[in-house]
GROMACS .gro file of N, CA and C in nm:
model
  510
    1MET      N    1   3.448  -0.475   2.764
    1MET     CA    2   3.365  -0.586   2.728
    1MET      C    3   3.383  -0.701   2.826
    2ALA      N    4   3.501  -0.721   2.881
    2ALA     CA    5   3.524  -0.837   2.968
    2ALA      C    6   3.473  -0.812   3.109
    3THR      N    7   3.425  -0.918   3.172
    3THR     CA    8   3.378  -0.913   3.309
    3THR      C    9   3.476  -0.990   3.396
    4THR      N   10   3.513  -0.934   3.508
    4THR     CA   11   3.605  -1.004   3.597
    4THR      C   12   3.531  -1.113   3.675
    5THR      N   13   3.596  -1.224   3.696
    5THR     CA   14   3.538  -1.330   3.776
    5THR      C   15   3.631  -1.365   3.891
    6ILE      N   16   3.726  -1.277   3.920
    6ILE     CA   17   3.823  -1.304   4.025
    6ILE      C   18   3.760  -1.293   4.163
    7LEU      N   19   3.689  -1.184   4.189
    7LEU     CA   20   3.626  -1.162   4.319
    7LEU      C   21   3.480  -1.206   4.315
    8GLN      N   22   3.442  -1.285   4.413
    8GLN     CA   23   3.303  -1.328   4.419
    8GLN      C   24   3.255  -1.316   4.563
    9TYR      N   25   3.141  -1.253   4.582
    9TYR     CA   26   3.082  -1.236   4.713
    9TYR      C   27   2.989  -1.354   4.738
   10LEU      N   28   3.017  -1.434   4.839
   10LEU     CA   29   2.943  -1.558   4.861
   10LEU      C   30   2.850  -1.555   4.981
   11GLN      N   31   2.835  -1.443   5.048
   11GLN     CA   32   2.748  -1.434   5.165
   11GLN      C   33   2.606  -1.397   5.125
   12HIS      N   34   2.509  -1.454   5.191
   12HIS     CA   35   2.370  -1.418   5.164
   12HIS      C   36   2.316  -1.324   5.272
   13LYS      N   37   2.395  -1.297   5.378
   13LYS     CA   38   2.355  -1.204   5.483
   13LYS      C   39   2.462  -1.096   5.496
   14GLY      N   40   2.417  -0.978   5.533
   14GLY     CA   41   2.508  -0.867   5.554
   14GLY      C   42   2.471  -0.793   5.681
   15VAL      N   43   2.541  -0.685   5.708
   15VAL     CA   44   2.516  -0.604   5.826
   15VAL      C   45   2.484  -0.462   5.781
   16SER      N   46   2.374  -0.408   5.830
   16SER     CA   47   2.334  -0.272   5.794
   16SER      C   48   2.420  -0.171   5.870
   17VAL      N   49   2.403  -0.043   5.839
   17VAL     CA   50   2.477   0.064   5.905
   17VAL      C   51   2.450   0.063   6.056
   18SER      N   52   2.330   0.027   6.096
   18SER     CA   53   2.295   0.023   6.238
   18SER      C   54   2.343  -0.104   6.308
   19GLY      N   55   2.400  -0.196   6.233
   19GLY     CA   56   2.452  -0.319   6.292
   19GLY      C   57   2.356  -0.437   6.287
   20ALA      N   58   2.239  -0.417   6.230
   20ALA     CA   59   2.140  -0.526   6.221
   20ALA      C   60   2.177  -0.622   6.109
   21SER      N   61   2.143  -0.748   6.127
   21SER     CA   62   2.165  -0.850   6.023
   21SER      C   63   2.062  -0.830   5.912
   22VAL      N   64   2.108  -0.830   5.789
   22VAL     CA   65   2.021  -0.804   5.674
   22VAL      C   66   2.035  -0.918   5.574
   23GLU      N   67   1.922  -0.974   5.531
   23GLU     CA   68   1.922  -1.078   5.428
   23GLU      C   69   1.943  -1.012   5.292
   24LEU      N   70   2.046  -1.053   5.222
   24LEU     CA   71   2.077  -0.995   5.091
   24LEU      C   72   2.005  -1.066   4.978
   25GLY      N   73   1.956  -1.185   5.003
   25GLY     CA   74   1.891  -1.261   4.897
   25GLY      C   75   1.992  -1.344   4.820
   26THR      N   76   1.949  -1.398   4.710
   26THR     CA   77   2.035  -1.487   4.633
   26THR      C   78   2.112  -1.417   4.523
   27SER      N   79   2.087  -1.289   4.500
   27SER     CA   80   2.156  -1.219   4.391
   27SER      C   81   2.308  -1.226   4.401
   28PRO      N   82   2.369  -1.210   4.517
   28PRO     CA   83   2.515  -1.220   4.523
   28PRO      C   84   2.566  -1.359   4.491
   29LEU      N   85   2.479  -1.458   4.500
   29LEU     CA   86   2.522  -1.596   4.482
   29LEU      C   87   2.490  -1.654   4.344
   30ASP      N   88   2.429  -1.577   4.256
   30ASP     CA   89   2.377  -1.638   4.134
   30ASP      C   90   2.482  -1.674   4.029
   31ARG      N   91   2.605  -1.632   4.050
   31ARG     CA   92   2.716  -1.668   3.961
   31ARG      C   93   2.693  -1.628   3.815
   32ILE      N   94   2.615  -1.527   3.794
   32ILE     CA   95   2.585  -1.485   3.658
   32ILE      C   96   2.700  -1.399   3.604
   33GLN      N   97   2.735  -1.422   3.479
   33GLN     CA   98   2.836  -1.340   3.412
   33GLN      C   99   2.773  -1.283   3.287
   34THR      N  100   2.778  -1.152   3.274
   34THR     CA  101   2.724  -1.086   3.155
   34THR      C  102   2.836  -1.014   3.081
   35GLU      N  103   2.814  -0.994   2.954
   35GLU     CA  104   2.904  -0.916   2.869
   35GLU      C  105   2.819  -0.819   2.791
   36THR      N  106   2.876  -0.705   2.759
   36THR     CA  107   2.807  -0.607   2.676
   36THR      C  108   2.862  -0.617   2.534
   37PHE      N  109   2.771  -0.636   2.441
   37PHE     CA  110   2.804  -0.642   2.299
   37PHE      C  111   2.733  -0.526   2.230
   38MET      N  112   2.753  -0.511   2.101
   38MET     CA  113   2.681  -0.412   2.021
   38MET      C  114   2.592  -0.489   1.923
   39CYS      N  115   2.476  -0.432   1.891
   39CYS     CA  116   2.389  -0.495   1.792
   39CYS      C  117   2.344  -0.393   1.689
   40GLU      N  118   2.331  -0.439   1.567
   40GLU     CA  119   2.289  -0.355   1.455
   40GLU      C  120   2.156  -0.402   1.399
   41THR      N  121   2.087  -0.486   1.473
   41THR     CA  122   1.957  -0.541   1.434
   41THR      C  123   1.865  -0.539   1.554
   42ALA      N  124   1.746  -0.593   1.538
   42ALA     CA  125   1.654  -0.606   1.651
   42ALA      C  126   1.680  -0.740   1.719
   43ILE      N  127   1.698  -0.735   1.850
   43ILE     CA  128   1.715  -0.855   1.932
   43ILE      C  129   1.613  -0.846   2.045
   44THR      N  130   1.544  -0.956   2.070
   44THR     CA  131   1.442  -0.961   2.173
   44THR      C  132   1.499  -1.027   2.299
   45ALA      N  133   1.460  -0.977   2.415
   45ALA     CA  134   1.504  -1.036   2.541
   45ALA      C  135   1.473  -1.186   2.541
   46GLY      N  136   1.569  -1.266   2.584
   46GLY     CA  137   1.551  -1.410   2.589
   46GLY      C  138   1.601  -1.484   2.467
   47GLN      N  139   1.636  -1.412   2.360
   47GLN     CA  140   1.687  -1.480   2.241
   47GLN      C  141   1.831  -1.523   2.259
   48LEU      N  142   1.865  -1.635   2.199
   48LEU     CA  143   2.003  -1.680   2.190
   48LEU      C  144   2.071  -1.591   2.087
   49VAL      N  145   2.186  -1.533   2.122
   49VAL     CA  146   2.256  -1.445   2.027
   49VAL      C  147   2.389  -1.506   1.988
   50ALA      N  148   2.435  -1.467   1.869
   50ALA     CA  149   2.560  -1.517   1.813
   50ALA      C  150   2.642  -1.401   1.760
   51VAL      N  151   2.773  -1.421   1.747
   51VAL     CA  152   2.856  -1.318   1.686
   51VAL      C  153   2.817  -1.305   1.539
   52ASP      N  154   2.826  -1.183   1.488
   52ASP     CA  155   2.785  -1.154   1.350
   52ASP      C  156   2.901  -1.185   1.255
   53VAL      N  157   2.899  -1.306   1.196
   53VAL     CA  158   3.009  -1.350   1.110
   53VAL      C  159   3.015  -1.274   0.978
   54THR      N  160   2.909  -1.201   0.942
   54THR     CA  161   2.914  -1.123   0.819
   54THR      C  162   3.014  -1.010   0.828
   55LYS      N  163   3.052  -0.971   0.949
   55LYS     CA  164   3.149  -0.863   0.969
   55LYS      C  165   3.289  -0.903   0.924
   56MET      N  166   3.317  -1.031   0.914
   56MET     CA  167   3.451  -1.077   0.878
   56MET      C  168   3.495  -1.031   0.740
   57SER      N  169   3.400  -1.003   0.650
   57SER     CA  170   3.438  -0.958   0.516
   57SER      C  171   3.511  -0.823   0.519
   58SER      N  172   3.477  -0.739   0.616
   58SER     CA  173   3.543  -0.609   0.627
   58SER      C  174   3.626  -0.596   0.754
   59ASP      N  175   3.643  -0.705   0.827
   59ASP     CA  176   3.712  -0.702   0.956
   59ASP      C  177   3.811  -0.818   0.965
   60PRO      N  178   3.926  -0.807   0.899
   60PRO     CA  179   4.019  -0.918   0.895
   60PRO      C  180   4.074  -0.960   1.032
   61THR      N  181   4.074  -0.871   1.131
   61THR     CA  182   4.125  -0.908   1.264
   61THR      C  183   4.023  -0.982   1.347
   62GLY      N  184   3.895  -0.966   1.317
   62GLY     CA  185   3.789  -1.033   1.391
   62GLY      C  186   3.740  -0.957   1.512
   63GLY      N  187   3.800  -0.844   1.545
   63GLY     CA  188   3.761  -0.767   1.663
   63GLY      C  189   3.619  -0.716   1.656
   64PHE      N  190   3.580  -0.658   1.542
   64PHE     CA  191   3.443  -0.606   1.527
   64PHE      C  192   3.343  -0.720   1.521
   65THR      N  193   3.384  -0.832   1.464
   65THR     CA  194   3.299  -0.950   1.458
   65THR      C  195   3.268  -1.000   1.599
   66ALA      N  196   3.368  -1.003   1.686
   66ALA     CA  197   3.350  -1.050   1.822
   66ALA      C  198   3.271  -0.952   1.908
   67LEU      N  199   3.262  -0.827   1.865
   67LEU     CA  200   3.190  -0.724   1.939
   67LEU      C  201   3.042  -0.717   1.902
   68THR      N  202   3.009  -0.756   1.778
   68THR     CA  203   2.874  -0.739   1.725
   68THR      C  204   2.797  -0.871   1.729
   69VAL      N  205   2.674  -0.865   1.784
   69VAL     CA  206   2.590  -0.985   1.791
   69VAL      C  207   2.456  -0.962   1.723
   70LEU      N  208   2.393  -1.072   1.689
   70LEU     CA  209   2.256  -1.072   1.636
   70LEU      C  210   2.190  -1.201   1.681
   71ALA      N  211   2.061  -1.214   1.654
   71ALA     CA  212   1.991  -1.336   1.695
   71ALA      C  213   2.054  -1.456   1.623
   72ALA      N  214   2.091  -1.558   1.700
   72ALA     CA  215   2.148  -1.679   1.641
   72ALA      C  216   2.045  -1.741   1.548
   73ASP      N  217   2.090  -1.785   1.431
   73ASP     CA  218   1.996  -1.836   1.332
   73ASP      C  219   2.062  -1.943   1.247
   74PHE      N  220   2.014  -2.065   1.262
   74PHE     CA  221   2.068  -2.178   1.186
   74PHE      C  222   2.023  -2.174   1.040
   75ASN      N  223   1.913  -2.103   1.012
   75ASN     CA  224   1.851  -2.109   0.880
   75ASN      C  225   1.865  -1.983   0.796
   76SER      N  226   1.941  -1.884   0.841
   76SER     CA  227   1.957  -1.762   0.762
   76SER      C  228   2.051  -1.787   0.645
   77ALA      N  229   2.052  -1.694   0.550
   77ALA     CA  230   2.139  -1.706   0.433
   77ALA      C  231   2.285  -1.718   0.476
   78THR      N  232   2.325  -1.636   0.571
   78THR     CA  233   2.456  -1.653   0.635
   78THR      C  234   2.428  -1.713   0.771
   79VAL      N  235   2.458  -1.841   0.784
   79VAL     CA  236   2.427  -1.912   0.909
   79VAL      C  237   2.498  -1.842   1.025
   80GLN      N  238   2.420  -1.810   1.128
   80GLN     CA  239   2.472  -1.740   1.246
   80GLN      C  240   2.460  -1.833   1.365
   81LYS      N  241   2.557  -1.921   1.381
   81LYS     CA  242   2.543  -2.019   1.488
   81LYS      C  243   2.659  -2.022   1.586
   82ILE      N  244   2.741  -1.916   1.589
   82ILE     CA  245   2.846  -1.909   1.689
   82ILE      C  246   2.786  -1.838   1.811
   83ALA      N  247   2.708  -1.914   1.887
   83ALA     CA  248   2.630  -1.860   1.998
   83ALA      C  249   2.720  -1.817   2.114
   84VAL      N  250   2.684  -1.702   2.175
   84VAL     CA  251   2.759  -1.651   2.289
   84VAL      C  252   2.676  -1.644   2.417
   85GLY      N  253   2.543  -1.642   2.407
   85GLY     CA  254   2.462  -1.635   2.527
   85GLY      C  255   2.320  -1.589   2.501
   86ILE      N  256   2.252  -1.549   2.609
   86ILE     CA  257   2.111  -1.511   2.604
   86ILE      C  258   2.098  -1.361   2.629
   87ALA      N  259   2.026  -1.292   2.538
   87ALA     CA  260   2.004  -1.148   2.552
   87ALA      C  261   1.917  -1.120   2.673
   88GLN      N  262   1.954  -1.016   2.749
   88GLN     CA  263   1.879  -0.982   2.869
   88GLN      C  264   1.777  -0.871   2.849
   89SER      N  265   1.781  -0.805   2.735
   89SER     CA  266   1.684  -0.699   2.708
   89SER      C  267   1.656  -0.694   2.558
   90SER      N  268   1.548  -0.627   2.523
   90SER     CA  269   1.516  -0.608   2.382
   90SER      C  270   1.582  -0.479   2.335
   91VAL      N  271   1.654  -0.488   2.225
   91VAL     CA  272   1.729  -0.374   2.173
   91VAL      C  273   1.716  -0.372   2.021
   92THR      N  274   1.704  -0.254   1.965
   92THR     CA  275   1.705  -0.239   1.820
   92THR      C  276   1.815  -0.142   1.782
   93GLY      N  277   1.915  -0.193   1.713
   93GLY     CA  278   2.024  -0.111   1.664
   93GLY      C  279   2.023  -0.109   1.513
   94THR      N  280   2.101  -0.021   1.456
   94THR     CA  281   2.117  -0.015   1.311
   94THR      C  282   2.266  -0.004   1.280
   95VAL      N  283   2.300  -0.019   1.154
   95VAL     CA  284   2.439  -0.005   1.113
   95VAL      C  285   2.489   0.136   1.146
   96ALA      N  286   2.405   0.235   1.122
   96ALA     CA  287   2.441   0.374   1.151
   96ALA      C  288   2.441   0.405   1.300
   97SER      N  289   2.363   0.329   1.377
   97SER     CA  290   2.352   0.354   1.521
   97SER      C  291   2.347   0.222   1.599
   98PRO      N  292   2.462   0.153   1.610
   98PRO     CA  293   2.465   0.029   1.688
   98PRO      C  294   2.430   0.056   1.834
   99GLN      N  295   2.361  -0.037   1.897
   99GLN     CA  296   2.319  -0.020   2.035
   99GLN      C  297   2.383  -0.127   2.124
  100PRO      N  298   2.418  -0.092   2.248
  100PRO     CA  299   2.473  -0.192   2.340
  100PRO      C  300   2.364  -0.287   2.388
  101ILE      N  301   2.403  -0.411   2.411
  101ILE     CA  302   2.310  -0.511   2.461
  101ILE      C  303   2.383  -0.599   2.562
  102THR      N  304   2.316  -0.628   2.673
  102THR     CA  305   2.374  -0.713   2.777
  102THR      C  306   2.333  -0.857   2.750
  103VAL      N  307   2.432  -0.945   2.753
  103VAL     CA  308   2.411  -1.086   2.723
  103VAL      C  309   2.466  -1.171   2.837
  104VAL      N  310   2.386  -1.267   2.884
  104VAL     CA  311   2.435  -1.362   2.984
  104VAL      C  312   2.521  -1.463   2.910
  105VAL      N  313   2.651  -1.467   2.945
  105VAL     CA  314   2.742  -1.561   2.881
  105VAL      C  315   2.774  -1.680   2.970
  106ARG      N  316   2.736  -1.670   3.098
  106ARG     CA  317   2.751  -1.784   3.188
  106ARG      C  318   2.661  -1.763   3.309
  107GLY      N  319   2.591  -1.867   3.347
  107GLY     CA  320   2.510  -1.862   3.467
  107GLY      C  321   2.362  -1.875   3.438
  108PRO      N  322   2.282  -1.862   3.544
  108PRO     CA  323   2.137  -1.876   3.529
  108PRO      C  324   2.077  -1.759   3.455
  109CYS      N  325   1.975  -1.787   3.378
  109CYS     CA  326   1.908  -1.685   3.299
  109CYS      C  327   1.758  -1.702   3.319
  110ARG      N  328   1.689  -1.594   3.341
  110ARG     CA  329   1.546  -1.601   3.375
  110ARG      C  330   1.459  -1.661   3.266
  111ALA      N  331   1.485  -1.628   3.141
  111ALA     CA  332   1.398  -1.682   3.036
  111ALA      C  333   1.472  -1.691   2.904
  112SER      N  334   1.436  -1.789   2.828
  112SER     CA  335   1.490  -1.808   2.695
  112SER      C  336   1.378  -1.863   2.609
  113LEU      N  337   1.398  -1.866   2.480
  113LEU     CA  338   1.295  -1.915   2.389
  113LEU      C  339   1.320  -2.062   2.356
  114LEU      N  340   1.227  -2.146   2.393
  114LEU     CA  341   1.236  -2.289   2.365
  114LEU      C  342   1.138  -2.321   2.254
  115ALA      N  343   1.189  -2.369   2.141
  115ALA     CA  344   1.104  -2.395   2.025
  115ALA      C  345   1.045  -2.536   2.026
  116THR      N  346   1.110  -2.629   2.094
  116THR     CA  347   1.060  -2.765   2.096
  116THR      C  348   0.939  -2.777   2.187
  117VAL      N  349   0.876  -2.891   2.188
  117VAL     CA  350   0.751  -2.911   2.261
  117VAL      C  351   0.768  -2.893   2.411
  118GLY      N  352   0.880  -2.920   2.466
  118GLY     CA  353   0.903  -2.906   2.608
  118GLY      C  354   1.038  -2.961   2.645
  119CYS      N  355   1.071  -2.955   2.774
  119CYS     CA  356   1.199  -3.007   2.820
  119CYS      C  357   1.189  -3.041   2.968
  120ALA      N  358   1.287  -3.114   3.017
  120ALA     CA  359   1.295  -3.150   3.159
  120ALA      C  360   1.419  -3.085   3.219
  121VAL      N  361   1.422  -3.076   3.350
  121VAL     CA  362   1.538  -3.022   3.419
  121VAL      C  363   1.662  -3.099   3.376
  122GLY      N  364   1.766  -3.027   3.341
  122GLY     CA  365   1.891  -3.090   3.301
  122GLY      C  366   1.905  -3.122   3.154
  123ASP      N  367   1.799  -3.102   3.075
  123ASP     CA  368   1.810  -3.128   2.932
  123ASP      C  369   1.910  -3.032   2.868
  124PRO      N  370   2.001  -3.084   2.784
  124PRO     CA  371   2.093  -2.996   2.713
  124PRO      C  372   2.020  -2.923   2.600
  125LEU      N  373   2.044  -2.794   2.587
  125LEU     CA  374   1.976  -2.714   2.485
  125LEU      C  375   2.077  -2.660   2.384
  126VAL      N  376   2.036  -2.661   2.257
  126VAL     CA  377   2.120  -2.616   2.146
  126VAL      C  378   2.041  -2.517   2.061
  127LEU      N  379   2.111  -2.451   1.969
  127LEU     CA  380   2.045  -2.364   1.874
  127LEU      C  381   1.945  -2.446   1.793
  128ASP      N  382   1.823  -2.397   1.782
  128ASP     CA  383   1.717  -2.467   1.709
  128ASP      C  384   1.752  -2.472   1.560
  129THR      N  385   1.756  -2.591   1.505
  129THR     CA  386   1.793  -2.609   1.365
  129THR      C  387   1.677  -2.589   1.269
  130ALA      N  388   1.556  -2.582   1.321
  130ALA     CA  389   1.440  -2.570   1.233
  130ALA      C  390   1.348  -2.454   1.268
  131GLY      N  391   1.376  -2.386   1.376
  131GLY     CA  392   1.283  -2.284   1.425
  131GLY      C  393   1.324  -2.142   1.396
  132ALA      N  394   1.264  -2.053   1.471
  132ALA     CA  395   1.286  -1.909   1.454
  132ALA      C  396   1.425  -1.870   1.505
  133ALA      N  397   1.470  -1.756   1.457
  133ALA     CA  398   1.599  -1.703   1.500
  133ALA      C  399   1.600  -1.684   1.651
  134GLY      N  400   1.711  -1.719   1.715
  134GLY     CA  401   1.727  -1.698   1.857
  134GLY      C  402   1.663  -1.802   1.946
  135SER      N  403   1.609  -1.909   1.888
  135SER     CA  404   1.539  -2.008   1.969
  135SER      C  405   1.627  -2.130   1.996
  136LEU      N  406   1.589  -2.203   2.100
  136LEU     CA  407   1.662  -2.322   2.143
  136LEU      C  408   1.578  -2.447   2.124
  137MET      N  409   1.644  -2.561   2.122
  137MET     CA  410   1.575  -2.689   2.120
  137MET      C  411   1.654  -2.788   2.203
  138VAL      N  412   1.588  -2.894   2.246
  138VAL     CA  413   1.655  -2.998   2.323
  138VAL      C  414   1.749  -3.073   2.230
  139ASN      N  415   1.871  -3.097   2.277
  139ASN     CA  416   1.968  -3.172   2.201
  139ASN      C  417   1.932  -3.320   2.207
  140THR      N  418   1.915  -3.383   2.093
  140THR     CA  419   1.879  -3.524   2.086
  140THR      C  420   1.982  -3.599   2.004
  141ALA      N  421   1.971  -3.730   2.002
  141ALA     CA  422   2.064  -3.811   1.923
  141ALA      C  423   2.054  -3.777   1.775
  142ALA      N  424   1.934  -3.741   1.729
  142ALA     CA  425   1.914  -3.706   1.588
  142ALA      C  426   1.970  -3.567   1.556
  143ASN      N  427   1.982  -3.482   1.657
  143ASN     CA  428   2.029  -3.346   1.636
  143ASN      C  429   2.143  -3.318   1.732
  144ILE      N  430   2.258  -3.370   1.701
  144ILE     CA  431   2.373  -3.349   1.788
  144ILE      C  432   2.431  -3.213   1.755
  145GLY      N  433   2.418  -3.120   1.849
  145GLY     CA  434   2.467  -2.985   1.829
  145GLY      C  435   2.555  -2.942   1.944
  146HIS      N  436   2.604  -2.821   1.935
  146HIS     CA  437   2.687  -2.763   2.041
  146HIS      C  438   2.596  -2.718   2.154
  147VAL      N  439   2.610  -2.778   2.271
  147VAL     CA  440   2.525  -2.744   2.385
  147VAL      C  441   2.562  -2.605   2.435
  148VAL      N  442   2.461  -2.517   2.439
  148VAL     CA  443   2.479  -2.379   2.482
  148VAL      C  444   2.439  -2.363   2.628
  149CYS      N  445   2.335  -2.434   2.670
  149CYS     CA  446   2.285  -2.422   2.806
  149CYS      C  447   2.208  -2.547   2.845
  150TYR      N  448   2.171  -2.553   2.973
  150TYR     CA  449   2.091  -2.663   3.025
  150TYR      C  450   1.963  -2.607   3.086
  151ALA      N  451   1.855  -2.681   3.077
  151ALA     CA  452   1.727  -2.639   3.133
  151ALA      C  453   1.733  -2.648   3.285
  152LEU      N  454   1.681  -2.545   3.352
  152LEU     CA  455   1.674  -2.543   3.498
  152LEU      C  456   1.534  -2.574   3.549
  153GLU      N  457   1.442  -2.595   3.457
  153GLU     CA  458   1.305  -2.628   3.495
  153GLU      C  459   1.243  -2.717   3.389
  154THR      N  460   1.137  -2.784   3.428
  154THR     CA  461   1.060  -2.866   3.335
  154THR      C  462   0.946  -2.781   3.280
  155VAL      N  463   0.935  -2.777   3.148
  155VAL     CA  464   0.823  -2.708   3.085
  155VAL      C  465   0.757  -2.805   2.988
  156ALA      N  466   0.626  -2.796   2.976
  156ALA     CA  467   0.550  -2.891   2.894
  156ALA      C  468   0.532  -2.846   2.751
  157ALA      N  469   0.552  -2.717   2.724
  157ALA     CA  470   0.526  -2.666   2.589
  157ALA      C  471   0.636  -2.569   2.547
  158ALA      N  472   0.633  -2.533   2.422
  158ALA     CA  473   0.727  -2.434   2.371
  158ALA      C  474   0.703  -2.301   2.441
  159GLY      N  475   0.808  -2.222   2.456
  159GLY     CA  476   0.796  -2.092   2.522
  159GLY      C  477   0.915  -2.066   2.611
  160PRO      N  478   0.900  -1.975   2.706
  160PRO     CA  479   1.011  -1.941   2.795
  160PRO      C  480   1.051  -2.057   2.885
  161VAL      N  481   1.180  -2.063   2.917
  161VAL     CA  482   1.232  -2.164   3.007
  161VAL      C  483   1.354  -2.105   3.077
  162LYS      N  484   1.369  -2.137   3.205
  162LYS     CA  485   1.488  -2.094   3.278
  162LYS      C  486   1.602  -2.187   3.242
  163VAL      N  487   1.721  -2.129   3.218
  163VAL     CA  488   1.834  -2.206   3.174
  163VAL      C  489   1.960  -2.167   3.251
  164TYR      N  490   2.060  -2.252   3.242
  164TYR     CA  491   2.194  -2.220   3.291
  164TYR      C  492   2.284  -2.218   3.169
  165VAL      N  493   2.332  -2.098   3.135
  165VAL     CA  494   2.418  -2.080   3.017
  165VAL      C  495   2.559  -2.123   3.053
  166LEU      N  496   2.619  -2.203   2.967
  166LEU     CA  497   2.757  -2.249   2.987
  166LEU      C  498   2.852  -2.141   2.938
  167GLY      N  499   2.954  -2.114   3.014
  167GLY     CA  500   3.057  -2.019   2.970
  167GLY      C  501   3.157  -2.090   2.880
  168HIS      N  502   3.169  -2.048   2.759
  168HIS     CA  503   3.260  -2.114   2.664
  168HIS      C  504   3.378  -2.024   2.631
  169GLY      N  505   3.432  -1.957   2.732
  169GLY     CA  506   3.551  -1.876   2.711
  169GLY      C  507   3.524  -1.740   2.650
  170ILE      N  508   3.400  -1.693   2.655
  170ILE     CA  509   3.368  -1.562   2.601
  170ILE      C  510   3.417  -1.458   2.697
   0.00000   0.00000   0.00000
């Protein structure tokens, strides 16, 4: 489950087998850290996910709880707001057949669900307290929440937004 962050390749150019200089692009430099979790529900790419705290009733050590994620939801019967990151793919798992899911736990993420009207570059984003499961909203003075990520672009309406997910020791 853990990803190493000890070695980092910082060059954007490389050398091919023939000795020619080759542009590698920005992928080696994106500083993205992902973790693989298991899910027993449907999760859509771009949703904010949280550890499944309902597992604690049968998991006194917390290991299975830390392994299993679902869409973060401030409004569910069992509030699921211990956010760990942004899902990178759509996955549907079940209790009988949990499925692995890759989650960005630190770094830039291509898209996330923004429920508020819009945001500007650098706006702090938190779990949406009034919207759909897995969605984000801009953190305001009226809604002081745990900042999960920051907006990397300005968007005028609700919908996808590029974000930088903060690593919180996951």
